[in-house]
Short mmCIF file of C-alpha atoms in Angstrom, two decimals:
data_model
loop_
_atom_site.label_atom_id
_atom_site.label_comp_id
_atom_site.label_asym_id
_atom_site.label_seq_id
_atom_site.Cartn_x
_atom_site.Cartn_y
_atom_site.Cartn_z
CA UNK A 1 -10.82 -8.99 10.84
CA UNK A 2 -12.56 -5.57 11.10
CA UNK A 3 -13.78 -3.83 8.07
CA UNK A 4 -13.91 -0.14 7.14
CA UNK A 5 -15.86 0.50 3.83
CA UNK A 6 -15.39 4.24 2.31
CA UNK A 7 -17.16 5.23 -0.90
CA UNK A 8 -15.95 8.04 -2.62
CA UNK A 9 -18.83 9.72 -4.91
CA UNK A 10 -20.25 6.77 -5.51
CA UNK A 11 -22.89 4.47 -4.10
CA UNK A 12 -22.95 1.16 -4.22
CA UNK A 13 -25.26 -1.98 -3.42
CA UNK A 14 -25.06 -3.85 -0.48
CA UNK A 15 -23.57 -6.99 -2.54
CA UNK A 16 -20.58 -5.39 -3.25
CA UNK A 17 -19.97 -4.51 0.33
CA UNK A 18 -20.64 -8.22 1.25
CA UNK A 19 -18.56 -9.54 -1.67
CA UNK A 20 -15.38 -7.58 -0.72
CA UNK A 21 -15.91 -8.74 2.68
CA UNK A 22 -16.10 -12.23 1.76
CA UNK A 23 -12.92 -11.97 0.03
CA UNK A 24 -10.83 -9.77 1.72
CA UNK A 25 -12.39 -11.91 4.70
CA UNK A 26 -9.68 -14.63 3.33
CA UNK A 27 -6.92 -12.72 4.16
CA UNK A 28 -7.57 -13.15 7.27
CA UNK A 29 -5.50 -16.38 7.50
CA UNK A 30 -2.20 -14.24 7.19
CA UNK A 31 -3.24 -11.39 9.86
CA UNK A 32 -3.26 -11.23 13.83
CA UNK A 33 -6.93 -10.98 15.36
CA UNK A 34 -6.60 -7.38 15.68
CA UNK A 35 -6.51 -7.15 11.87
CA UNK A 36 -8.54 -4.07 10.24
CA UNK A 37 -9.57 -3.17 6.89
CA UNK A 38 -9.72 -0.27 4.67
CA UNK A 39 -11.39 -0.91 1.65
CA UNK A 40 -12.06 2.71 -0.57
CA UNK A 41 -13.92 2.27 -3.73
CA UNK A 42 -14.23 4.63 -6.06
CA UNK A 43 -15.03 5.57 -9.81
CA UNK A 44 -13.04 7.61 -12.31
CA UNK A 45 -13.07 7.97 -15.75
CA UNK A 46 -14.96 4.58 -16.27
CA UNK A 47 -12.52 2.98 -14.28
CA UNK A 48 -13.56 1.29 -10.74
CA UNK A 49 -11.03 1.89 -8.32
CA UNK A 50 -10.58 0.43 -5.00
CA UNK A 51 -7.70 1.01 -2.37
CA UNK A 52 -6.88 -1.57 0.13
CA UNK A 53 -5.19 -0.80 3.03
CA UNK A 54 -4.94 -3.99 6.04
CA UNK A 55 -2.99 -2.95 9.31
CA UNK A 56 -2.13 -5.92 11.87
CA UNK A 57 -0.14 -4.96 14.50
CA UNK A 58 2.87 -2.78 13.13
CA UNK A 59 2.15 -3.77 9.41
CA UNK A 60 0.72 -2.14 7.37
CA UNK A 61 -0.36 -3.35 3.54
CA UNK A 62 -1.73 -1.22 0.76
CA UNK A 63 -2.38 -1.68 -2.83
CA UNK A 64 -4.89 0.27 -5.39
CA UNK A 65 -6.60 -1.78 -8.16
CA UNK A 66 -8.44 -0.23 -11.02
CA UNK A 67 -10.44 -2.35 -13.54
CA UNK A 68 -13.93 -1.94 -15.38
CA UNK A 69 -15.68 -4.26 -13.03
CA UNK A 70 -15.71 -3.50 -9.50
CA UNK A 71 -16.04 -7.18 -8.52
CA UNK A 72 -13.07 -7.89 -10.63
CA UNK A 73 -10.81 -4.76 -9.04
CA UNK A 74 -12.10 -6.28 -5.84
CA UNK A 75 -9.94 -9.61 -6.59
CA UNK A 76 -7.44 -7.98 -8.09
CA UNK A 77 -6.99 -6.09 -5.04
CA UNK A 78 -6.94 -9.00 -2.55
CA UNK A 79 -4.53 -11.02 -5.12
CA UNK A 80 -2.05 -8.05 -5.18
CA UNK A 81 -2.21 -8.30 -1.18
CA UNK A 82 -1.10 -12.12 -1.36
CA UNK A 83 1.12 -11.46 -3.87
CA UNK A 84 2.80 -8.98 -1.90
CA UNK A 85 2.79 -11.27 1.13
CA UNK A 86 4.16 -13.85 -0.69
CA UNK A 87 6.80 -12.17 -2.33
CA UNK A 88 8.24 -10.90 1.36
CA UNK A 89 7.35 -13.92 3.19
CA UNK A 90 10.46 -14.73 4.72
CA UNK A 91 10.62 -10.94 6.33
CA UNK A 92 6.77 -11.06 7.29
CA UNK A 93 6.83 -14.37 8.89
CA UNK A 94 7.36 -12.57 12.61
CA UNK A 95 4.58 -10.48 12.24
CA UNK A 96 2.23 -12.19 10.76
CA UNK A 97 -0.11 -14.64 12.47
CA UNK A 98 1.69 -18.18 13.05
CA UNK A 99 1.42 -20.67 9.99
CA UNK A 100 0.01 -18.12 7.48
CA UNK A 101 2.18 -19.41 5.32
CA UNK A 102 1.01 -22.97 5.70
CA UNK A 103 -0.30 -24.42 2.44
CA UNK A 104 -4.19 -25.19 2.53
CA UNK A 105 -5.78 -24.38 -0.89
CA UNK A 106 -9.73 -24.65 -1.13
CA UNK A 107 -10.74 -26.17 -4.82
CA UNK A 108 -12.69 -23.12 -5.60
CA UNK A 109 -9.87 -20.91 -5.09
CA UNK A 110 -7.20 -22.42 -7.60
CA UNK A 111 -5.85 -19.55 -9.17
CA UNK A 112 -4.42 -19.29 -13.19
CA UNK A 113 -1.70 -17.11 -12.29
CA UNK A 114 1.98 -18.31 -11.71
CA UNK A 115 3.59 -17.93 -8.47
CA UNK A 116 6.16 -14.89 -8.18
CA UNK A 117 9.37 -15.88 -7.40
CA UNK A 118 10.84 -14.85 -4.16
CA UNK A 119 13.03 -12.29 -3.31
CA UNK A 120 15.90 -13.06 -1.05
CA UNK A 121 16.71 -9.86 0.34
CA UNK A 122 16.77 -6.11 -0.90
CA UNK A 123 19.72 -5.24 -2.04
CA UNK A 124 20.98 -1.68 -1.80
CA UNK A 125 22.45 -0.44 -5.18
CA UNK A 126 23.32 3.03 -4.33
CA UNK A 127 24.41 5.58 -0.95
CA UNK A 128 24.21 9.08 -1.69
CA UNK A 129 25.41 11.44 1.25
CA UNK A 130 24.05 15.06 1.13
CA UNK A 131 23.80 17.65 3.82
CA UNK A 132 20.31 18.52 4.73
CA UNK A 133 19.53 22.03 4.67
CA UNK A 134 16.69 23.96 7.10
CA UNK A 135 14.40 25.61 4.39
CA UNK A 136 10.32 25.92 3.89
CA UNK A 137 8.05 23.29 2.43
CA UNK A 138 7.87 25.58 -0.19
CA UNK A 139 11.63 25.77 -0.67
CA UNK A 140 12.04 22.05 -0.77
CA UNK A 141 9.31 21.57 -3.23
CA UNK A 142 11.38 24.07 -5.78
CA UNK A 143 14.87 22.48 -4.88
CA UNK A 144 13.31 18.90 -5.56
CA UNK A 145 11.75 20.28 -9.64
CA UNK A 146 15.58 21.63 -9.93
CA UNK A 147 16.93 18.79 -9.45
CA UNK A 148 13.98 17.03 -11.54
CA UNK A 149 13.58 14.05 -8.81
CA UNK A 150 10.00 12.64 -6.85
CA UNK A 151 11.09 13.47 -3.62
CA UNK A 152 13.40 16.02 -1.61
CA UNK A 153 14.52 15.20 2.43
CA UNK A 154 14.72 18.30 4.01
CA UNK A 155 15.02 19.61 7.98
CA UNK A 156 11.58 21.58 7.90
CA UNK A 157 12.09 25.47 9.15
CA UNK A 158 8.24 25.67 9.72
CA UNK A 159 8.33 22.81 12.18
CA UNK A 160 11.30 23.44 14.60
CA UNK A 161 13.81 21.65 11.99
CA UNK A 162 11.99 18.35 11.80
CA UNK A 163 13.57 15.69 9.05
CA UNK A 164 10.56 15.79 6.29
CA UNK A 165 10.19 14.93 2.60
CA UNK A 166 8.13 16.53 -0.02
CA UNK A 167 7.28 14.41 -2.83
CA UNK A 168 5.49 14.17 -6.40
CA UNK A 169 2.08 12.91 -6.33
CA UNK A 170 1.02 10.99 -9.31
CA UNK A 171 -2.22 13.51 -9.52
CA UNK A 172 0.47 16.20 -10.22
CA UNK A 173 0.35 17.59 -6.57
CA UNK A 174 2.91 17.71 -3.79
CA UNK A 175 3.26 15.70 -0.64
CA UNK A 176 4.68 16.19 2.73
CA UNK A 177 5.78 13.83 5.03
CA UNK A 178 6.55 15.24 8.58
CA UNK A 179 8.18 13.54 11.30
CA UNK A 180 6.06 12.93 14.10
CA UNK A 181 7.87 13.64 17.03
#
């Protein structure tokens, strides 16, 4: 596995470097050779922060931790990832690297927490059906607070009437996601 450390406005020792390594390193069980990476850290507020994003072939994996102890958002991180893994292991099993899922549990690495129970498949609630209009970005952004939802799809007039979405961003900003044709 290949790893990509990014700190944002902060600087950290080497150890913590070498200890997300070492544990993210574990992961590697689950992931292909050409596994890579991502690991952000940064600080806010008091709060250490660290983003983990692992892509193996066509997968892609990405959770954000925040604790008071860097080493301890660094496992929380990595458990999230194996939680998530283990939660959608029957529809990850073709991607992932053969016998991930094989049980082999080092002493050192018991855990405390219970295991999540699996979900058999997602299960669609809901079909709306809505024509999608050509307008701006900025168009979309206002239809999406009107109708007071997170997200508005939208055929994009500034890009030659590409399907996009604009959404809410938890910082109180807007997104854009473009197709990439």
């Amino acid at each position: 596995m290949k790893f990509v450390f990014t700190d944002k406005k902060v600087n950290l020792p080497n150890k913590v470097h070498a200890y997300a390594e070492k544990k993210v390193g574990k992961l590697d069980r689950y992931f292909k050779a050409d596994a890579e990476a991502a690991v952000v850290f940064s600080v806010e507020k008091d709060r250490n922060n660290v983003e983990l994003t692992v892509r193996s072939g066509g997968t892609i994996i990405r959770v954000a931790e925040s604790t008071s102890d860097m080493f301890a958002t660094v496992d929380a991180a990595v458990a999230s990832v194996e939680r998530q893994l283990r939660k959608n292991k029957a529809r990850l099993e073709k991607r992932l690297r053969e016998n991930a899922f094989e049980r082999c549990v080092d002493v050192d690495e018991v855990s405390s927490f219970a295991p999540e129970a699996e979900e058999d498949e997602f299960q669609i609630v809901r079909t709306k059906r809505f024509p999608i209009k050509l307008m701006s970005a900025e168009e979309a952004v206002l239809q999406m607070n009107l109708v007071d939802h997170t997200f508005f799809a939208f055929k994009n007039a500034e890009a030659d009437g590409a399907f996009s979405v604009v959404y809410r961003r938890n910082d109180g900003g807007y997104g854009l996601i473009e197709d990439d044709i």
